Amino acid sequence: MKHGFALTEAQLELQDDVIECCTPGHRMGRGFALLAQDLWFDPGLPKGYLQMLDDFEKIGRYDHSMSVLELGSLFAYDPETALGRTQDFLARVYGVPFVWPSTNGTSILNILALMSATQAGDKVLLQRDSHVSVYSAIVHQGLEPVYLKPNYAKDLGLPLGVTPEDLAAALDQHPDLRAVFLTYPNYYGIATDLTACAELLRRRGVPLIVDSAHGAHYRFHPDLPQAAEESGAALVTQSQHKTCSSLSQGSLALFNDRSLVEPFYEWANLGGFVSTSFSFIILQSLVLGVMQLERQGRALLQNALEATLWARQEIHRIPGLKTFGSEAARPGFKQLDPLRITVDVSGLGWSGFEVYERLSSEFNIYPELATFQNVLLMFTLVDDLRGVRRVVQALRQIASEAPGPFQQPRLEPPPLPPLRVLPRAAMQHRPRRNLPLREAIGQVSAETISAYPPGSAILVGGEEITPEVVEFLQAVKRSGGTLKGASSRNFETLQVLG
Ligand SMILES: Cc1ncc(COP(=O)(O)O)c(C=O)c1O
């Protein structure tokens, strides 16, 4: 518990008899209270409006700026400040030498992490289905990317993790790699053999950075996959807000390799990715969330795991629906986070998108995402049987009205197109030309387009536009999927380097 209360105590001391002559301007929430006084008798207010202002007034009490020096700063580690002591607490709970908390999500952590481990022009290995922030780091740092295409499980309609064998082959082919960036687990809770990957890289002296955005809770229950920070990776990023109780954008960078701390702070200070008005509310929520994990994590996770075990079995019994568990393990899929339930709805005659739409509009149930074939339900330590039961009942009702099986498109991502120009150069290149799709084939793309599904970049700026890529993107669009980053709304043209 040492230092676990440091930020909270400092915050509470600031509650009484304090006059802030610094930012933020709402003056510890009083700005919202003034608006509430003015609106009190306004008959046109939406229901709940005054309650919301009251809530904001309360939350505002914990919102301060770096001008309150004893709270500390994200731009320099100082063990004498509340924030410094909090970092020590977080490091102890996660069993790593150093932690940097983010109030801008894991997105900036991925950028800072990869930039800290590399120099301009370095060759780095990353998964093709990496989060967009990893691609941002490639552009910012002018890196040369080499991609690992995730293995695709046709039967599940899902991507898997990188296998140690794939990694070894890539290392043999590219002995000049300066860093490797892996995602663990993937969105569907599928976790590869990360320890074997880390060991391989340790032997070759290549630093491993792991995006474990969805794995912040793993170390707190033995039935969850192995925690990324225990694998031997140099640096792990994770979104506390995704699977634990932090407010949105509360994330942690866990350093096993201390030598990365100094360049990380340098980029945090000068890179421009971290707001100089970082949020003490989010930081406070991060500490509370980690405190909860430490004190209640195992018991709450046990509860949630039992509820999802029940749900998985029930859903599997519903005609037309299928789920999978750890029995589906294979290379690239060593363990599964049981709190993720991927429901294959293809037996219903509806797409995952249609089932998502019905769940949200008719039952007020919001899944994490949908693909043609699947709907992904994500549960956390806060969930229990009550909510889970409602989801199962809703799925039962939807399934009972289903038209019957029909073949959903099963689109396998196309081969990786050849890299012709580094992503940074492509991003900066002008002029560009807008060409109809057929004419764009063979040209160098100025656009980076990710397709949902599968939720991965299909074409990256600087790559050659191949017929397979165009066909795949057209098929995704036709089937109701989304093309993120495409300049043409209906995907009729592509921007190429002019
Ligand atoms: C694998 C992965 N990495 C990173 C991120 C970004 O995390 P954040 O939302 O905390 O910025 C996401 C967000 O969805 C993600 O899925």
XYZ file of C-alpha atoms and ligand atoms in Angstrom:
514
model
C 0.000 0.000 0.000
C 3.050 2.262 0.440
C 2.533 5.461 -1.568
C -0.785 4.165 -2.910
C -2.548 7.042 -1.155
C 0.023 9.725 -2.048
C -1.951 11.418 -4.800
C -5.269 10.972 -3.020
C -3.914 12.537 0.182
C -2.448 15.465 -1.717
C -5.751 15.932 -3.539
C -7.760 15.827 -0.319
C -5.485 18.364 1.352
C -6.256 20.730 -1.494
C -9.990 20.632 -0.817
C -10.195 23.126 2.068
C -9.522 26.836 2.086
C -7.584 26.898 -1.162
C -7.547 29.729 -3.657
C -6.116 28.711 -6.997
C -4.807 31.658 -9.012
C -3.735 29.322 -11.772
C -5.374 27.047 -14.325
C -7.859 25.349 -14.641
C -10.467 28.083 -14.848
C -13.475 26.211 -13.450
C -12.006 26.702 -9.952
C -12.344 23.206 -8.613
C -15.774 22.721 -10.125
C -17.395 25.961 -8.976
C -17.882 27.113 -12.571
C -20.381 24.286 -13.083
C -22.182 25.187 -9.842
C -22.648 28.777 -11.063
C -24.217 27.551 -14.295
C -26.501 25.244 -12.289
C -27.725 28.204 -10.191
C -28.617 30.088 -13.350
C -30.450 27.133 -14.902
C -32.236 25.983 -11.766
C -35.720 27.177 -12.834
C -35.296 26.742 -16.571
C -38.250 24.601 -17.729
C -36.565 23.632 -21.000
C -33.721 21.687 -19.424
C -33.236 18.101 -20.555
C -33.910 15.593 -17.772
C -30.820 15.003 -15.660
C -29.052 18.205 -16.739
C -28.746 19.689 -13.242
C -27.621 16.352 -11.873
C -24.874 16.276 -14.462
C -23.702 19.761 -13.500
C -23.662 18.663 -9.888
C -21.538 15.645 -10.830
C -19.138 17.844 -12.789
C -18.815 20.195 -9.833
C -17.771 17.240 -7.691
C -15.335 15.832 -10.232
C -13.883 19.324 -10.794
C -12.601 19.347 -7.218
C -9.876 16.932 -8.243
C -8.800 18.779 -11.373
C -5.588 20.767 -10.937
C -2.632 21.885 -12.992
C 1.141 21.549 -12.746
C 1.151 24.937 -11.004
C 0.311 23.108 -7.766
C 3.915 22.017 -7.465
C 3.542 19.445 -4.713
C 1.332 17.318 -6.961
C 4.204 16.768 -9.395
C 4.606 16.638 -13.152
C 4.497 14.052 -15.904
C 7.485 15.755 -17.534
C 10.020 14.895 -14.818
C 10.099 12.114 -12.262
C 10.425 13.495 -8.731
C 10.064 10.975 -5.894
C 9.322 13.842 -3.482
C 6.056 14.741 -5.205
C 2.697 13.002 -4.909
C 2.936 11.930 -8.526
C 6.463 10.560 -8.094
C 5.372 8.505 -5.093
C 2.371 7.329 -7.091
C 4.670 6.159 -9.886
C 6.605 4.153 -7.281
C 3.339 2.592 -6.103
C 2.278 1.682 -9.634
C 5.707 0.176 -10.348
C 5.503 -1.960 -7.228
C 2.014 -3.251 -8.032
C 3.052 -4.142 -11.591
C 6.402 -5.602 -10.503
C 8.518 -3.436 -12.828
C 11.351 -0.972 -12.103
C 9.553 2.101 -13.487
C 6.092 3.276 -14.560
C 4.937 6.335 -16.486
C 1.210 7.060 -16.307
C -0.514 8.548 -19.339
C -3.606 10.719 -19.424
C -3.633 10.580 -23.232
C -4.257 6.854 -23.522
C -2.019 4.122 -24.860
C -1.988 5.854 -28.233
C 0.719 8.293 -27.129
C 2.498 5.610 -25.110
C 2.991 3.520 -28.235
C 4.412 6.519 -30.070
C 6.727 7.509 -27.215
C 7.803 3.902 -26.633
C 8.817 3.174 -30.210
C 10.519 6.554 -30.618
C 12.472 6.000 -27.387
C 13.803 2.655 -28.592
C 14.844 3.765 -32.087
C 16.679 6.380 -34.103
C 15.613 8.003 -37.357
C 15.825 5.579 -40.269
C 15.974 2.406 -38.135
C 14.379 -0.769 -39.407
C 11.661 -2.083 -37.085
C 9.411 -5.121 -37.106
C 5.737 -4.725 -36.311
C 2.519 -6.615 -36.754
C 0.454 -5.499 -39.688
C -2.565 -5.309 -37.367
C -0.802 -2.880 -35.013
C -2.794 0.034 -33.651
C -2.647 3.212 -35.743
C -0.416 4.850 -33.100
C 2.399 2.453 -34.022
C 2.110 3.640 -37.617
C 2.253 7.216 -36.272
C 5.598 6.460 -34.615
C 6.888 5.053 -37.921
C 6.012 8.339 -39.611
C 7.263 10.642 -36.835
C 10.602 8.881 -36.477
C 11.062 8.133 -40.197
C 11.403 4.390 -39.531
C 11.567 1.604 -42.081
C 8.785 -0.855 -41.259
C 8.933 -4.592 -41.824
C 5.584 -6.253 -41.259
C 4.553 -9.532 -39.755
C 1.234 -10.540 -41.239
C -0.866 -12.108 -38.475
C -1.955 -15.656 -39.172
C -5.618 -15.786 -39.981
C -7.899 -18.473 -38.526
C -10.392 -19.133 -41.317
C -12.717 -21.167 -39.113
C -12.942 -18.388 -36.512
C -12.819 -15.552 -39.042
C -10.208 -13.907 -36.802
C -6.548 -12.901 -36.812
C -4.207 -14.693 -34.407
C -1.010 -13.558 -32.680
C 2.537 -13.724 -34.021
C 4.232 -17.088 -33.459
C 7.846 -17.376 -32.239
C 8.536 -19.253 -35.501
C 7.255 -16.337 -37.624
C 9.335 -13.998 -35.527
C 12.487 -16.116 -35.856
C 12.057 -16.244 -39.640
C 11.661 -12.456 -39.814
C 14.759 -11.961 -37.654
C 16.776 -14.242 -39.929
C 15.588 -12.334 -42.959
C 16.266 -8.921 -41.388
C 19.309 -9.168 -39.103
C 19.488 -5.347 -38.952
C 16.212 -4.882 -37.030
C 16.551 -2.309 -34.225
C 13.282 -2.981 -32.393
C 10.253 -5.268 -32.488
C 6.755 -4.108 -31.626
C 4.089 -6.744 -30.887
C 0.437 -6.565 -29.851
C -0.571 -8.860 -27.002
C -3.361 -9.902 -26.750
C -5.287 -9.008 -29.876
C -8.742 -7.469 -29.717
C -10.383 -10.872 -29.311
C -8.337 -11.726 -26.218
C -6.135 -14.132 -28.189
C -2.682 -14.255 -26.595
C 0.341 -15.762 -28.308
C 3.440 -17.280 -26.686
C 4.949 -13.932 -25.746
C 7.615 -15.332 -23.431
C 9.062 -17.416 -26.269
C 9.048 -14.317 -28.516
C 10.732 -12.226 -25.804
C 13.361 -14.894 -25.173
C 14.164 -15.090 -28.875
C 14.641 -11.336 -29.030
C 16.668 -11.233 -25.822
C 19.125 -13.710 -27.325
C 19.457 -11.528 -30.418
C 19.727 -8.298 -28.426
C 16.677 -6.666 -30.036
C 14.382 -4.704 -27.686
C 10.766 -5.853 -27.563
C 7.964 -3.376 -27.004
C 4.522 -4.809 -26.364
C 1.195 -3.088 -26.831
C -0.866 -4.784 -24.142
C -3.662 -2.227 -24.311
C -6.183 -4.973 -23.552
C -4.162 -6.856 -20.937
C -3.841 -4.543 -17.912
C -5.737 -6.993 -15.674
C -3.852 -10.196 -16.490
C -1.463 -10.313 -13.545
C -4.334 -10.231 -11.070
C -5.860 -13.663 -11.741
C -4.196 -17.005 -12.558
C -6.902 -17.996 -15.078
C -6.032 -15.063 -17.319
C -3.227 -15.131 -19.893
C 0.288 -14.388 -18.740
C 0.880 -10.672 -18.137
C 2.970 -9.008 -20.857
C 5.184 -7.287 -18.297
C 6.228 -10.724 -16.991
C 7.318 -11.966 -20.417
C 10.713 -10.263 -20.519
C 9.622 -7.413 -22.826
C 11.625 -4.190 -22.462
C 8.584 -1.939 -22.362
C 4.863 -2.666 -22.142
C 2.027 -0.232 -22.750
C -1.458 -0.898 -21.426
C -4.819 0.860 -21.256
C -6.061 0.735 -17.691
C -9.236 2.370 -18.912
C -10.093 -0.448 -21.307
C -10.335 -3.367 -18.913
C -10.019 -1.858 -15.421
C -11.632 1.025 -13.515
C -9.637 4.041 -14.747
C -11.419 6.836 -16.599
C -10.933 6.925 -20.376
C -7.358 7.675 -21.501
C -5.799 6.404 -18.256
C -2.904 4.189 -19.397
C 0.458 2.968 -18.130
C 3.897 2.446 -19.652
C 5.659 -0.333 -17.735
C 9.454 -0.261 -18.083
C 11.484 -3.412 -17.553
C 14.429 -1.808 -19.350
C 15.399 1.301 -17.391
C 17.628 2.581 -20.196
C 14.471 3.540 -22.105
C 13.258 5.884 -19.350
C 15.540 8.792 -20.227
C 14.765 8.927 -23.977
C 11.102 8.424 -23.101
C 11.101 11.552 -20.905
C 12.957 13.436 -23.615
C 10.254 12.604 -26.152
C 7.508 13.265 -23.587
C 8.955 16.751 -23.086
C 9.762 17.645 -26.671
C 7.669 15.384 -28.879
C 4.501 17.410 -28.399
C 2.366 14.307 -27.808
C 1.707 14.930 -24.108
C -0.553 17.820 -23.191
C 1.100 20.260 -20.786
C -2.322 20.309 -19.102
C -2.386 16.581 -18.417
C -5.351 15.467 -16.343
C -5.070 14.944 -12.604
C -8.608 13.566 -12.663
C -7.508 10.780 -14.983
C -4.353 10.243 -12.913
C -6.436 9.995 -9.758
C -8.766 7.500 -11.417
C -5.736 5.477 -12.545
C -4.517 5.216 -8.968
C -7.970 4.245 -7.708
C -8.283 1.629 -10.448
C -4.909 0.080 -9.629
C -5.735 0.210 -5.923
C -8.869 -1.750 -6.759
C -6.905 -4.296 -8.773
C -4.512 -4.791 -5.885
C -7.154 -5.088 -3.195
C -10.127 -6.648 -4.975
C -8.759 -7.735 -8.341
C -8.642 -11.449 -7.744
C -12.091 -11.706 -6.139
C -13.813 -9.455 -8.675
C -12.122 -11.166 -11.597
C -13.164 -14.545 -10.192
C -16.762 -13.346 -10.172
C -16.557 -11.997 -13.696
C -14.808 -15.138 -14.955
C -17.544 -17.344 -13.513
C -20.204 -15.169 -15.125
C -18.514 -15.283 -18.528
C -17.933 -19.026 -18.279
C -21.672 -19.438 -17.777
C -22.445 -17.002 -20.609
C -20.094 -18.747 -23.036
C -21.801 -22.087 -22.385
C -25.296 -20.611 -22.676
C -24.528 -18.717 -25.878
C -23.033 -21.826 -27.409
C -26.341 -23.633 -26.769
C -28.378 -21.046 -28.678
C -29.195 -22.386 -32.165
C -27.313 -20.394 -34.806
C -24.667 -19.020 -32.412
C -21.156 -20.290 -31.732
C -18.379 -19.221 -29.395
C -14.924 -20.580 -28.819
C -12.758 -20.994 -25.751
C -9.188 -22.014 -25.061
C -9.852 -25.410 -26.729
C -9.394 -23.528 -30.030
C -5.717 -22.850 -29.154
C -3.145 -23.304 -31.930
C 0.077 -21.594 -33.046
C -0.388 -17.850 -32.442
C -3.147 -18.619 -29.916
C -1.654 -19.956 -26.724
C -4.110 -18.539 -24.219
C -7.459 -16.772 -24.281
C -8.791 -14.023 -22.071
C -12.117 -15.630 -21.059
C -13.578 -12.176 -20.400
C -13.800 -11.707 -24.180
C -16.598 -13.649 -25.829
C -16.520 -13.682 -29.601
C -19.958 -14.740 -30.803
C -20.075 -16.177 -34.313
C -23.514 -15.155 -35.598
C -23.154 -16.476 -39.142
C -25.622 -19.290 -38.413
C -28.404 -16.751 -37.866
C -28.513 -15.363 -41.376
C -27.515 -11.929 -40.113
C -24.117 -10.306 -40.147
C -22.290 -9.305 -36.992
C -23.084 -5.683 -37.900
C -26.822 -6.443 -37.968
C -26.741 -8.260 -34.638
C -24.728 -5.379 -33.135
C -27.380 -2.950 -34.383
C -30.223 -4.984 -32.875
C -28.457 -5.435 -29.537
C -27.854 -1.701 -29.209
C -31.116 -0.316 -30.583
C -33.539 -2.854 -29.082
C -31.781 -3.967 -25.908
C -29.449 -1.074 -24.966
C -26.549 -3.495 -25.090
C -23.356 -2.199 -26.690
C -20.827 -4.823 -27.798
C -17.174 -3.851 -28.257
C -17.261 -4.395 -32.016
C -18.716 -6.409 -34.877
C -17.355 -8.054 -38.002
C -19.240 -9.804 -40.819
C -19.188 -13.023 -38.885
C -18.723 -12.068 -35.233
C -19.862 -9.832 -32.420
C -17.277 -9.243 -29.709
C -18.563 -8.970 -26.149
C -16.044 -7.629 -23.682
C -16.440 -8.018 -19.932
C -14.369 -6.609 -17.094
C -13.798 -7.194 -13.396
C -16.795 -4.965 -12.672
C -19.215 -7.253 -14.535
C -21.236 -9.951 -12.855
C -24.047 -12.365 -13.641
C -26.758 -9.680 -13.695
C -25.493 -7.874 -16.790
C -24.233 -11.035 -18.420
C -27.674 -12.673 -18.071
C -29.309 -9.776 -19.899
C -26.897 -10.186 -22.779
C -27.613 -13.909 -23.036
C -31.377 -13.307 -22.943
C -31.118 -10.681 -25.678
C -29.075 -13.016 -27.869
C -31.643 -15.766 -27.302
C -34.437 -13.495 -28.440
C -32.548 -12.243 -31.488
C -31.653 -15.812 -32.462
C -35.280 -16.935 -32.140
C -36.275 -14.411 -34.824
C -33.403 -15.142 -37.185
C -34.116 -15.976 -40.835
C -31.719 -18.958 -40.843
C -28.175 -19.577 -41.992
C -26.704 -18.000 -45.052
C -23.128 -17.600 -46.137
C -21.451 -14.482 -44.756
C -18.512 -13.134 -46.725
C -15.284 -14.565 -45.339
C -12.682 -12.199 -46.583
C -9.102 -13.141 -46.001
C -6.750 -10.128 -45.988
C -4.695 -9.818 -49.197
C -0.912 -10.323 -49.440
C 1.141 -7.392 -48.131
C 1.852 -4.931 -50.946
C 5.503 -4.036 -51.643
C 6.921 -0.980 -49.848
C 8.188 1.526 -52.420
C 8.646 4.706 -50.336
C 9.057 5.069 -46.553
C 5.769 6.031 -44.835
C 7.226 9.348 -43.616
C 8.317 10.354 -47.125
C 4.920 9.320 -48.527
C 3.126 11.373 -45.884
C 5.187 14.470 -46.683
C 5.123 14.032 -50.457
C 3.341 16.608 -52.602
C 1.798 16.729 -55.172
C -0.684 13.885 -55.005
C -3.101 12.707 -57.645
C -6.603 11.294 -57.270
C -7.040 8.334 -59.599
C -9.931 5.963 -60.304
C -9.188 2.599 -58.672
C -8.206 0.756 -61.845
C -5.746 3.459 -62.846
C -4.305 3.619 -59.327
C -3.119 -0.002 -59.525
C 0.678 -0.090 -59.826
C 1.059 3.452 -58.397
C 2.438 4.367 -54.949
C -0.305 5.032 -52.424
C -0.447 8.335 -50.567
C -3.180 6.937 -48.323
C -3.142 4.579 -45.384
C -6.379 2.604 -45.262
C -7.446 0.264 -42.494
C -10.354 -2.086 -43.072
C -12.872 -3.020 -40.377
C -13.043 -5.961 -40.422
C -10.395 -7.243 -39.945
C -9.291 -4.071 -38.082
C -5.896 -3.755 -39.661
C -4.046 -1.574 -42.177
C -4.502 -3.041 -45.656
C -2.676 -0.309 -47.551
C -0.030 1.978 -46.036
C 1.196 5.257 -47.533
C 4.316 4.492 -49.603
C 3.163 1.012 -50.664
C 2.359 -0.106 -54.185
C -1.354 -0.402 -54.891
C -1.949 -3.993 -55.957
C -5.058 -5.479 -57.640
C -5.551 -7.779 -54.610
C -5.594 -4.833 -52.203
C -8.116 -2.918 -54.316
C -10.357 -5.986 -54.659
C -10.246 -6.665 -50.936
C -11.046 -3.073 -49.974
C -13.917 -2.999 -52.482
C -15.300 -6.236 -51.062
C -15.135 -4.906 -47.490
C -16.953 -1.743 -48.540
C -19.595 -3.676 -50.516
C -20.288 -5.953 -47.582
C -20.949 -3.109 -45.149
C -17.498 -2.836 -43.536
C -15.637 0.428 -42.925
C -12.543 1.779 -44.658
C -10.807 4.094 -42.203
C -8.485 6.627 -43.789
C -9.889 6.297 -47.328
C -10.158 9.735 -48.954
C -13.018 8.683 -51.227
C -16.248 8.201 -49.272
C -17.551 5.493 -51.589
C -14.078 4.169 -52.342
C -14.094 5.087 -56.003
C -10.670 6.761 -56.144
C -7.285 6.525 -54.440
C -4.712 9.238 -53.810
C -1.308 8.368 -55.236
C 2.057 10.119 -55.117
C 2.171 12.530 -58.038
C -4.323 -2.752 -29.495
C -4.552 -1.314 -29.156
N -3.500 -0.528 -28.881
C -3.635 0.764 -28.553
C -4.878 1.341 -28.503
C -5.003 2.781 -28.133
O -5.329 2.860 -26.798
P -5.966 4.157 -26.123
O -7.406 4.145 -26.474
O -5.711 3.917 -24.672
O -5.250 5.346 -26.642
C -6.016 0.570 -28.795
C -7.350 1.187 -28.776
O -8.326 0.664 -29.180
C -5.845 -0.790 -29.121
O -6.890 -1.575 -29.405
